[in-house]
Coordinates of C-alpha atoms in Angstrom, one line a residue:
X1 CA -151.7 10.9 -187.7
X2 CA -148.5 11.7 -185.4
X3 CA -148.6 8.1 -183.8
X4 CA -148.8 6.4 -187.2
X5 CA -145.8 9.1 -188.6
X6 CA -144.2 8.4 -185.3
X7 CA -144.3 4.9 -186.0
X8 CA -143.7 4.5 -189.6
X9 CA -140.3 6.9 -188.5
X10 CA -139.0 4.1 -186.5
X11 CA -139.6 1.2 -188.5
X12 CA -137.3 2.9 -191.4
X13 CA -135.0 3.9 -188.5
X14 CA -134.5 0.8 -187.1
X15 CA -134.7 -0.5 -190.7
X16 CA -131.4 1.7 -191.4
X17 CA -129.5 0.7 -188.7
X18 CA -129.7 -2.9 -189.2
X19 CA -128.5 -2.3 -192.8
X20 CA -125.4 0.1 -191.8
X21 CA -125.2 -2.8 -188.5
X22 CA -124.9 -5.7 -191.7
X23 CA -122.3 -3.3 -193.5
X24 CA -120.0 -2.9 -191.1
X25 CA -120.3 -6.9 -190.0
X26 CA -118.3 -9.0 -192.4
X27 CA -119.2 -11.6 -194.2
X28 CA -118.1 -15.5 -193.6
X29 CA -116.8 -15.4 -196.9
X30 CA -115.0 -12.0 -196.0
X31 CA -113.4 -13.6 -192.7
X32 CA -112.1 -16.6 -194.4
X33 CA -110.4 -14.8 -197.3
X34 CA -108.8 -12.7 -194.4
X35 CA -108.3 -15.5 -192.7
X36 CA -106.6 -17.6 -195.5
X37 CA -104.7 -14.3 -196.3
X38 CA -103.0 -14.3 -192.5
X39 CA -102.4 -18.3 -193.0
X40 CA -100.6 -17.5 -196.3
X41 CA -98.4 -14.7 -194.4
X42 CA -97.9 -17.4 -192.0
X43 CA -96.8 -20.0 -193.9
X44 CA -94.3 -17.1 -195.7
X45 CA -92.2 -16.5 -192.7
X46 CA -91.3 -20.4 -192.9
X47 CA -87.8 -18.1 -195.6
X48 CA -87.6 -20.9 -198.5
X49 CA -89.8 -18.6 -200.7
X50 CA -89.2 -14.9 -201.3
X51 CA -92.4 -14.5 -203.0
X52 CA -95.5 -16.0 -204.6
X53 CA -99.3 -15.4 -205.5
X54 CA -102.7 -17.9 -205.2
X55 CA -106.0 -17.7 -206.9
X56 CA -109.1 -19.6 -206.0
X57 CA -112.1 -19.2 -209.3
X58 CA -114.5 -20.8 -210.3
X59 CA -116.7 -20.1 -213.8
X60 CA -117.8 -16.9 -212.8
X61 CA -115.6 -15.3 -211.1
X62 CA -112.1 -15.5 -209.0
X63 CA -113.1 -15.7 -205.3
X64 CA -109.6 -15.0 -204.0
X65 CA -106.1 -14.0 -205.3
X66 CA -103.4 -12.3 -203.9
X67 CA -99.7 -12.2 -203.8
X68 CA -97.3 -12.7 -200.6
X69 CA -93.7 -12.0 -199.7
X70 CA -91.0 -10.3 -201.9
X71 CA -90.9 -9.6 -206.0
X72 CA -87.7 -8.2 -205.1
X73 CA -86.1 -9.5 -201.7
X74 CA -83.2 -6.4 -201.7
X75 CA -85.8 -3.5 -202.7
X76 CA -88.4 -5.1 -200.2
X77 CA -90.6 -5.0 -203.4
X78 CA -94.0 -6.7 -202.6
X79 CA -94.7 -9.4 -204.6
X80 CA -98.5 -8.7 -206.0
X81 CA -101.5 -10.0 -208.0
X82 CA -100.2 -8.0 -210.7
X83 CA -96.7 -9.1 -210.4
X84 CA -95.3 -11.0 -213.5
X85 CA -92.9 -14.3 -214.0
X86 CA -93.1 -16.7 -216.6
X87 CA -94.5 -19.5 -215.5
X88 CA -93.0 -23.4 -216.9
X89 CA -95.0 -26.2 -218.1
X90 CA -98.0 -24.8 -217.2
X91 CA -97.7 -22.6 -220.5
X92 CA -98.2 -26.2 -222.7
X93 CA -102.0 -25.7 -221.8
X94 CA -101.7 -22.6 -224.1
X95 CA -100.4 -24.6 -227.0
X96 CA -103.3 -27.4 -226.3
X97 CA -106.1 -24.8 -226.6
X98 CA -104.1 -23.3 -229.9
X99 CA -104.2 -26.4 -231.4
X100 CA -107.7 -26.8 -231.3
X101 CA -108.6 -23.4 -232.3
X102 CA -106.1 -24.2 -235.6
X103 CA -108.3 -27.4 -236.3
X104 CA -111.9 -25.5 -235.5
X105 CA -110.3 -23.0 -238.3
X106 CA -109.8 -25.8 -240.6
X107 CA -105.8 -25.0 -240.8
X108 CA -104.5 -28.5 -239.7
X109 CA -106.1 -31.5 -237.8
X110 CA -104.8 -33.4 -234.9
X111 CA -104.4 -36.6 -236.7
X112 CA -102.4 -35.3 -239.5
X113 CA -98.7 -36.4 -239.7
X114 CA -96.3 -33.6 -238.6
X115 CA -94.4 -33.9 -241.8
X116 CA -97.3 -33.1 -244.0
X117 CA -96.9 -29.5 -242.2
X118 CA -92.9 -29.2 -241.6
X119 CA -89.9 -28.2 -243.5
X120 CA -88.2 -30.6 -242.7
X121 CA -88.8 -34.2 -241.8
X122 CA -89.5 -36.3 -238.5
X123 CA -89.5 -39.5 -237.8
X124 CA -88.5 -42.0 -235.2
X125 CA -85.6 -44.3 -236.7
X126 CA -86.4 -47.1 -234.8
X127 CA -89.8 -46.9 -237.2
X128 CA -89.4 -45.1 -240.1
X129 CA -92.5 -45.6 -241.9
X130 CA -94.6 -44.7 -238.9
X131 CA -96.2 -41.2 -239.0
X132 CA -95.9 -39.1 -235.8
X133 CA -99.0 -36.8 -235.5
X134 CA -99.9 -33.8 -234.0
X135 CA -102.0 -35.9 -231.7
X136 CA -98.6 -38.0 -230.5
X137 CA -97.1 -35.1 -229.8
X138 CA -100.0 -33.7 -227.5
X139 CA -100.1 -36.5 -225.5
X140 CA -96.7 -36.8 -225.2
X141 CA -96.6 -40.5 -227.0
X142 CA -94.6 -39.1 -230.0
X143 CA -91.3 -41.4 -229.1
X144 CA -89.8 -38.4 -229.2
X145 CA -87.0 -37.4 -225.8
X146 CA -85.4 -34.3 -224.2
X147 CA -81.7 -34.5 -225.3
X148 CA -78.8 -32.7 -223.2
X149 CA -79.1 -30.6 -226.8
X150 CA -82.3 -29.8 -225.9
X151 CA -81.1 -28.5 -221.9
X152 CA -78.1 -27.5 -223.0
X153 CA -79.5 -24.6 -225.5
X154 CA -82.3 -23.7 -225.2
X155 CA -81.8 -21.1 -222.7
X156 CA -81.4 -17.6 -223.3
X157 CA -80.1 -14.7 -221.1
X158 CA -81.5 -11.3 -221.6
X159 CA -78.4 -9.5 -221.2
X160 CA -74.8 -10.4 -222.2
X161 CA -73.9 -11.0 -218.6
X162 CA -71.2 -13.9 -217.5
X163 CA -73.6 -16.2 -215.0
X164 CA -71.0 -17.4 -212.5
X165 CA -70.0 -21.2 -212.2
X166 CA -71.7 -21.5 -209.3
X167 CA -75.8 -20.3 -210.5
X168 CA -75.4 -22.2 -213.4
X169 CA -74.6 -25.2 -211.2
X170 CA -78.0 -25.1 -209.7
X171 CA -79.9 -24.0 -212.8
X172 CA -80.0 -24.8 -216.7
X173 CA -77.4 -23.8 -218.7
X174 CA -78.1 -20.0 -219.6
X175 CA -76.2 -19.0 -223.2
X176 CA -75.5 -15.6 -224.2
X177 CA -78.0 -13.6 -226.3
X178 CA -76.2 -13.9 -229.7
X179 CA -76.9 -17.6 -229.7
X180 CA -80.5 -17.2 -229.9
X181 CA -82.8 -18.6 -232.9
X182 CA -85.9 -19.3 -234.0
X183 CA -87.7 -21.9 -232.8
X184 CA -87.8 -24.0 -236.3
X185 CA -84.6 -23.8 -236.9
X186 CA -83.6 -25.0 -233.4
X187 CA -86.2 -27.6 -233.9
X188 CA -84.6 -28.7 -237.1
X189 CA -81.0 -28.8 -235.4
X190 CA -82.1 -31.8 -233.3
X191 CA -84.8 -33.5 -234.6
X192 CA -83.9 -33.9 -238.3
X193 CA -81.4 -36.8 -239.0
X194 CA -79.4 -33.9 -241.0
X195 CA -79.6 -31.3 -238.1
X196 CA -76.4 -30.5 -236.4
X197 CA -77.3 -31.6 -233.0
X198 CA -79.0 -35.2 -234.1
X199 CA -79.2 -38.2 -232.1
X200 CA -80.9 -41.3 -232.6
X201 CA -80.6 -41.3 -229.1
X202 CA -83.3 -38.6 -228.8
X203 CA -86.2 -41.1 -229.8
X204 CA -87.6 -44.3 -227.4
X205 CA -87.6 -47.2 -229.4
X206 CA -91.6 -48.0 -229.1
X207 CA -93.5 -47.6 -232.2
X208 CA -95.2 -43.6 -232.3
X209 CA -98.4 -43.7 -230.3
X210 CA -97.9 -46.5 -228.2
X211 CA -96.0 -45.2 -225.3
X212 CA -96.7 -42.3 -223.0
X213 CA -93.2 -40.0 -222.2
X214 CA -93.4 -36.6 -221.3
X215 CA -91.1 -34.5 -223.7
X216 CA -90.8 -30.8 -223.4
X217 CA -89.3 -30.6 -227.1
X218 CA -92.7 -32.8 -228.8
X219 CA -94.3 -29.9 -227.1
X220 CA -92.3 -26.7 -228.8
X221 CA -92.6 -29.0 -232.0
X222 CA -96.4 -29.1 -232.1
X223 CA -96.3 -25.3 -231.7
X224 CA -94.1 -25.1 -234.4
X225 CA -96.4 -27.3 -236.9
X226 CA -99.2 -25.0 -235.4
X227 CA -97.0 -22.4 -237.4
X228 CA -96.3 -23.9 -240.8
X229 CA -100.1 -24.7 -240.9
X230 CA -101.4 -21.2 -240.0
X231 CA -99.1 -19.1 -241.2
X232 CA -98.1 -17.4 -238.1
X233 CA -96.0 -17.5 -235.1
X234 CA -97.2 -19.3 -232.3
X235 CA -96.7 -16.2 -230.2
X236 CA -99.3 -14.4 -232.5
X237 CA -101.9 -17.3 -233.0
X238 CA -102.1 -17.3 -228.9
X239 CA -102.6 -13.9 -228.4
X240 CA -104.9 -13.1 -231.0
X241 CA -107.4 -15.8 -230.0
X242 CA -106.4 -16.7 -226.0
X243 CA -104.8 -14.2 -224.4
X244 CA -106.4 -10.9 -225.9
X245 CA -109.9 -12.1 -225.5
X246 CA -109.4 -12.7 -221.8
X247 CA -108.2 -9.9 -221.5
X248 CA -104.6 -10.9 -220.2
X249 CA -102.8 -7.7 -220.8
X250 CA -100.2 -8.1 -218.7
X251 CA -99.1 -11.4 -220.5
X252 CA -96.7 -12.3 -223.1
X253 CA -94.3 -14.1 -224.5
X254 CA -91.1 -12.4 -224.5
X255 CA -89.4 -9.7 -222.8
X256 CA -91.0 -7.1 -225.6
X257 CA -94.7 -8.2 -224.8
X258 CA -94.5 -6.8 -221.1
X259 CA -93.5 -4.9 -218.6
X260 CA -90.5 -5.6 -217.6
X261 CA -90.8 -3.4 -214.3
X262 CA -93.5 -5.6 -213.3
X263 CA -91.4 -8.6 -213.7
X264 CA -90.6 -10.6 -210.8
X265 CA -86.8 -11.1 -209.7
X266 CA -86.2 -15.4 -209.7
X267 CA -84.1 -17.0 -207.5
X268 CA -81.9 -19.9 -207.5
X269 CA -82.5 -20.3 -203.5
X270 CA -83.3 -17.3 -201.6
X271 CA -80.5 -15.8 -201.3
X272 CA -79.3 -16.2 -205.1
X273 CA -80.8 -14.4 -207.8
X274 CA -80.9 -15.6 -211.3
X275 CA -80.6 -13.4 -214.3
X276 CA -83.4 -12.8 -216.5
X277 CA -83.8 -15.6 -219.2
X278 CA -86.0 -16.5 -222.5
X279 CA -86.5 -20.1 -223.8
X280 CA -85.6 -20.6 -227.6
X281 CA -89.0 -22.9 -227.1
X282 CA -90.9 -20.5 -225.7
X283 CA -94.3 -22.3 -226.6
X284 CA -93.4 -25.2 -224.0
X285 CA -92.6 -23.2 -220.7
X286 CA -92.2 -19.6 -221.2
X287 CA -95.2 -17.8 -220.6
X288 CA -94.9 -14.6 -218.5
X289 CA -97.7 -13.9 -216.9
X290 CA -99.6 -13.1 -213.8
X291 CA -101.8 -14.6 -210.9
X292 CA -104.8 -12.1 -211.8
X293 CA -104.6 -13.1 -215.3
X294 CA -104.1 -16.6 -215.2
X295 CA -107.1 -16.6 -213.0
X296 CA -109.0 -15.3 -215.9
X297 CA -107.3 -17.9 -218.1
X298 CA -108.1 -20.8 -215.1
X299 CA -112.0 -19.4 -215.1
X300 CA -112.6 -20.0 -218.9
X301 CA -111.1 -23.3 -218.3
X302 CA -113.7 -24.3 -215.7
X303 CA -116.2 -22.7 -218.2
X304 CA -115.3 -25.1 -220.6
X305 CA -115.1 -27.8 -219.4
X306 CA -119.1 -27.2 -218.4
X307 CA -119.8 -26.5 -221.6
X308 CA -119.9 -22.4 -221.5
X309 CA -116.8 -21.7 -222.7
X310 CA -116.1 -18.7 -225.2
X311 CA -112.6 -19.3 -226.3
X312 CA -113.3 -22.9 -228.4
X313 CA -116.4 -24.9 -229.0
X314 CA -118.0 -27.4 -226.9
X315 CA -116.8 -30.4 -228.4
X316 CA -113.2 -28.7 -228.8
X317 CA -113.5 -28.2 -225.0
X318 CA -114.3 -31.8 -224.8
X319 CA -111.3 -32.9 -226.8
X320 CA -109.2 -30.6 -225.0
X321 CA -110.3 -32.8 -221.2
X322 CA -110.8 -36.1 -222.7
X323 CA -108.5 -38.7 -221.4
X324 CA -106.4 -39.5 -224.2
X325 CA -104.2 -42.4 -223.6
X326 CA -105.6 -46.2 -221.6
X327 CA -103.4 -47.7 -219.3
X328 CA -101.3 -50.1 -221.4
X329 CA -100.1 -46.5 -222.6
X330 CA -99.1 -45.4 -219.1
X331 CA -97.1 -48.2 -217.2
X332 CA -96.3 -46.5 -214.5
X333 CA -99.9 -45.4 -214.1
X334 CA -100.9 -45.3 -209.9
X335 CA -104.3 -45.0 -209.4
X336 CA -102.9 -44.3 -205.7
X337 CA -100.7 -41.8 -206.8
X338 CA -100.1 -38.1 -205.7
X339 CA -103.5 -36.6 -205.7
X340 CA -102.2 -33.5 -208.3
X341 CA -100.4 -35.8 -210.8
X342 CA -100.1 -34.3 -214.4
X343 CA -99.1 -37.4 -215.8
X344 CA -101.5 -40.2 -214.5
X345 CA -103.3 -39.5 -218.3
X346 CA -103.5 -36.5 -220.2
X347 CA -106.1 -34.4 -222.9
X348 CA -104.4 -32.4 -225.0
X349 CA -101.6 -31.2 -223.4
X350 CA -103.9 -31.2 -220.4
X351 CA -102.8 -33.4 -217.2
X352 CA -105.5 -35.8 -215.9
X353 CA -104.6 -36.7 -212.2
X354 CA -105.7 -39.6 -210.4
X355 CA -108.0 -37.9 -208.0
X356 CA -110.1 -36.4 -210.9
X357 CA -107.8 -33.0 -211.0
X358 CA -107.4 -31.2 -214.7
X359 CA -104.5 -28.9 -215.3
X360 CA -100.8 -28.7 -214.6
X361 CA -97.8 -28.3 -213.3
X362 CA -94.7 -25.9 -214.2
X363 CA -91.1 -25.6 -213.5
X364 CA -87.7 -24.1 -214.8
X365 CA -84.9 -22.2 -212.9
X366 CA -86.2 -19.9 -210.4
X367 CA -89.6 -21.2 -210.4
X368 CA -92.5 -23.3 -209.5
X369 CA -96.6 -23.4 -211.0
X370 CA -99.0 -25.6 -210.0
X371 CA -102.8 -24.9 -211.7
X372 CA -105.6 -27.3 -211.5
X373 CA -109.5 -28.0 -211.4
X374 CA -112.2 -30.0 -210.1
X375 CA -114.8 -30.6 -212.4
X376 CA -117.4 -31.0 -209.5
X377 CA -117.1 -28.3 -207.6
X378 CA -116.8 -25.9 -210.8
X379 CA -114.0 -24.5 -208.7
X380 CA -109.8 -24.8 -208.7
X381 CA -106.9 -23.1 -208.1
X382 CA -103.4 -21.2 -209.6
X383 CA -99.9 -20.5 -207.1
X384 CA -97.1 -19.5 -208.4
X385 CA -93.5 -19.1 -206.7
X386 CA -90.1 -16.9 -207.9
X387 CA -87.7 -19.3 -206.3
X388 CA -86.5 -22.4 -206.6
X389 CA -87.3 -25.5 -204.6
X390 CA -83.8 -27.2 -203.2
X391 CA -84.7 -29.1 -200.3
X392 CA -87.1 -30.4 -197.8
X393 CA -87.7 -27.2 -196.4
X394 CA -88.9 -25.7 -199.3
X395 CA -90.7 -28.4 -200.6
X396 CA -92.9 -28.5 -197.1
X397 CA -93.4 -24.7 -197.2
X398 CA -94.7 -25.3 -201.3
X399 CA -97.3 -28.0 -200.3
X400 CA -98.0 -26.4 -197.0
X401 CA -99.2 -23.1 -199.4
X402 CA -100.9 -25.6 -201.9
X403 CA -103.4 -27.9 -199.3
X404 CA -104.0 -24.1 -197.4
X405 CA -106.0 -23.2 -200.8
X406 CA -107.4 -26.8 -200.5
X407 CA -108.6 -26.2 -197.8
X408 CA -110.1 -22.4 -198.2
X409 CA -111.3 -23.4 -201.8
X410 CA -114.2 -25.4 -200.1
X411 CA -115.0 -22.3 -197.7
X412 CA -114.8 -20.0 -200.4
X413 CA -117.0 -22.1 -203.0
X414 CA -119.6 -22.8 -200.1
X415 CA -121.8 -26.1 -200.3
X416 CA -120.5 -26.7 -203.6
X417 CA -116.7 -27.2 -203.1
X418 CA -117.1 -29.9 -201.3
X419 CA -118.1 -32.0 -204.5

């Protein structure tokens, strides 16, 4: 009886030590995060970007995110997971869900004509009696362009500060607060033929439908029909049914829905800072958000598009992906184009890239967003940077932070991210 207690006492020993031994071991998974985490650092001190953060998800979870260099480059304020910006184009996605939520709620449908939903009416002049649709506008083949009205004044500074000559040379022009409005009425400014700021200019001359152009103000104007048919603000309809069920707490879209001491400082280049600023058109680029919730934003995405999504049906998620436009739409199509282009085709207000890529990309003064997904591998990835892109430098030290999250999101994903 004492051999066999003897015994059985050094089996669970030995048992116990090889389980505090595989505790204190890493895992692979472990080393590469830490590993991608030192290239990141690395690839930092190359000084064209103050600060930015990187998620790598898939459907069920976020396998990495952090955030590198400076929120604040003065205060040495780290920049963090949980550090805020707003984040360009990449909010449009946002608008694209919304309008399928609308239609799955039987409030409007994505063929109807934009006028049978507005105050006011739309239309190219070139083609009078040709309905735009919500559909044209999502795909960006509504005819309708950006105008210098468009750059000009739409953006808006927090504060009643004078931005010196010299920022607003390398930025959009920012207009004081008081010249703020909402976004129908700005809508109605330059897109009806009565509005103040009207050009016949502002439309292509193809027929609606026919021809793919990406227009940032067709995208504020399909949230704003998203409003007439629902009855409420865009800002509203998002929250209640994206950004609240995710649980995106730290997101919003204005200065009122956040924390402003979370907020990132933006810079012009990295040694300029730019002054806090909204976007009259919120809906198309002004999203304030951060890297740990827009990985829970990128995850339901991935969910989906395989079918296990809990934000829209199945065959609303289908519609969202779906290639949209053919190729007589696109003429400057490349099927041997950049690998993460957000214009090769497009869902619904989702970019389709040549190299099988979903999602998009983002950019306004001060910042720079890439998201995307691969549909095989069930996996993808978010960055976002608080400064501005102005030469070769800083282009390199962008791509040279995207293609390191390539290359990690295969060794974080395991066998499957290299589908």
């Amino acid at each position: 009886m004492k051999k066999a207690t003897f015994l059985l006492f050094a089996i669970i020993t030995l048992f116990s030590c090889q389980q505090e031994a595989s505790k204190s071991e890493p895992s692979i998974v472990d080393l590469a995060r830490d590993s991608l985490s030192n290239k990141l650092t690395e690839i930092h001190e190359q000084g064209h970007i103050n600060g930015f953060a990187v998620a790598i998800v898939n459907e069920n979870e976020v396998l990495y995110q952090a955030g590198i260099g400076y929120s604040n480059l003065n205060a040495k304020a780290n920049y963090s997971e949980h550090t805020i910006q707003n984040i360009g184009s990449v909010s449009k996605t946002f608008i694209g869900l919304a309008l399928l939520k609308a239609q799955e709620l039987g409030k409007l449908n994505l063929d109807d004509p934009i006028n049978k939903h507005l105050p006011f009416q739309v239309y190219n002049p070139s083609y009078p009696e040709e309905e735009i649709t919500l559909r044209h506008l999502a795909t960006h083949s509504s005819t309708i362009l950006d105008t210098d009205y468009y750059d000009g004044k739409s953006y808006i500074l927090k504060e009643d500060i004078e931005v010196p000559d010299s920022i607003m040379a390398m930025a959009e022009t920012f207009n004081a607060p008081n010249t703020a409005m909402p976004l129908i009425s700005f809508l109605e400014k330059i897109l009806s033929a009565e509005g103040e700021w009207y050009e016949a200019e502002g439309f292509l001359k193809n027929k609606p439908g026919e021809i793919f152009e990406y227009t940032n103000i067709g995208a504020a104007l399909a949230a704003a029909v998203l409003e007439m048919a629902t009855g409420e603000s865009f800002n509203a309809f998002v929250t209640k049914h994206i950004l609240q069920p995710l649980n995106m707490s730290s997101s919003g879209w204005s200065f009122d829905d956040i924390d402003i001491s979370k907020h990132s400082t933006l810079y012009a280049r990295p040694d300029i800072e730019l002054p806090y600023y909204s976007l009259i058109t919120y809906p198309d680029g002004g999203l304030i958000t951060s890297i740990s919730d827009m990985a829970k934003y990128l995850s339901e995405l991935i969910k989906g598009y395989a079918g296990n999504g809990t934000l829209l049906s199945a065959a609303s998620y289908k519609e969202l992906f779906t290639a949209q436009l053919s190729a007589e739409n696109i003429p400057d199509q490349e099927e041997d184009g950049d690998a993460y282009d957000d214009e090769y085709n497009t869902g619904i207000f989702m970019g389709l890239t040549p190299k099988g890529y979903i999602g998009h990309t983002g950019g306004d003064p001060g910042i720079a967003t890439f998201m995307f997904f691969k549909p095989g591998s069930k996996t993808g990835k978010i960055m976002m940077i608080n400064t501005s892109v102005r030469n070769s430098g800083g282009v390199k030290e962008f791509y040279d932070i995207w293609y390191t999250l390539d290359e990690y999101e295969k060794k974080l994903n395991g066998p499957e991210g290299n589908n």
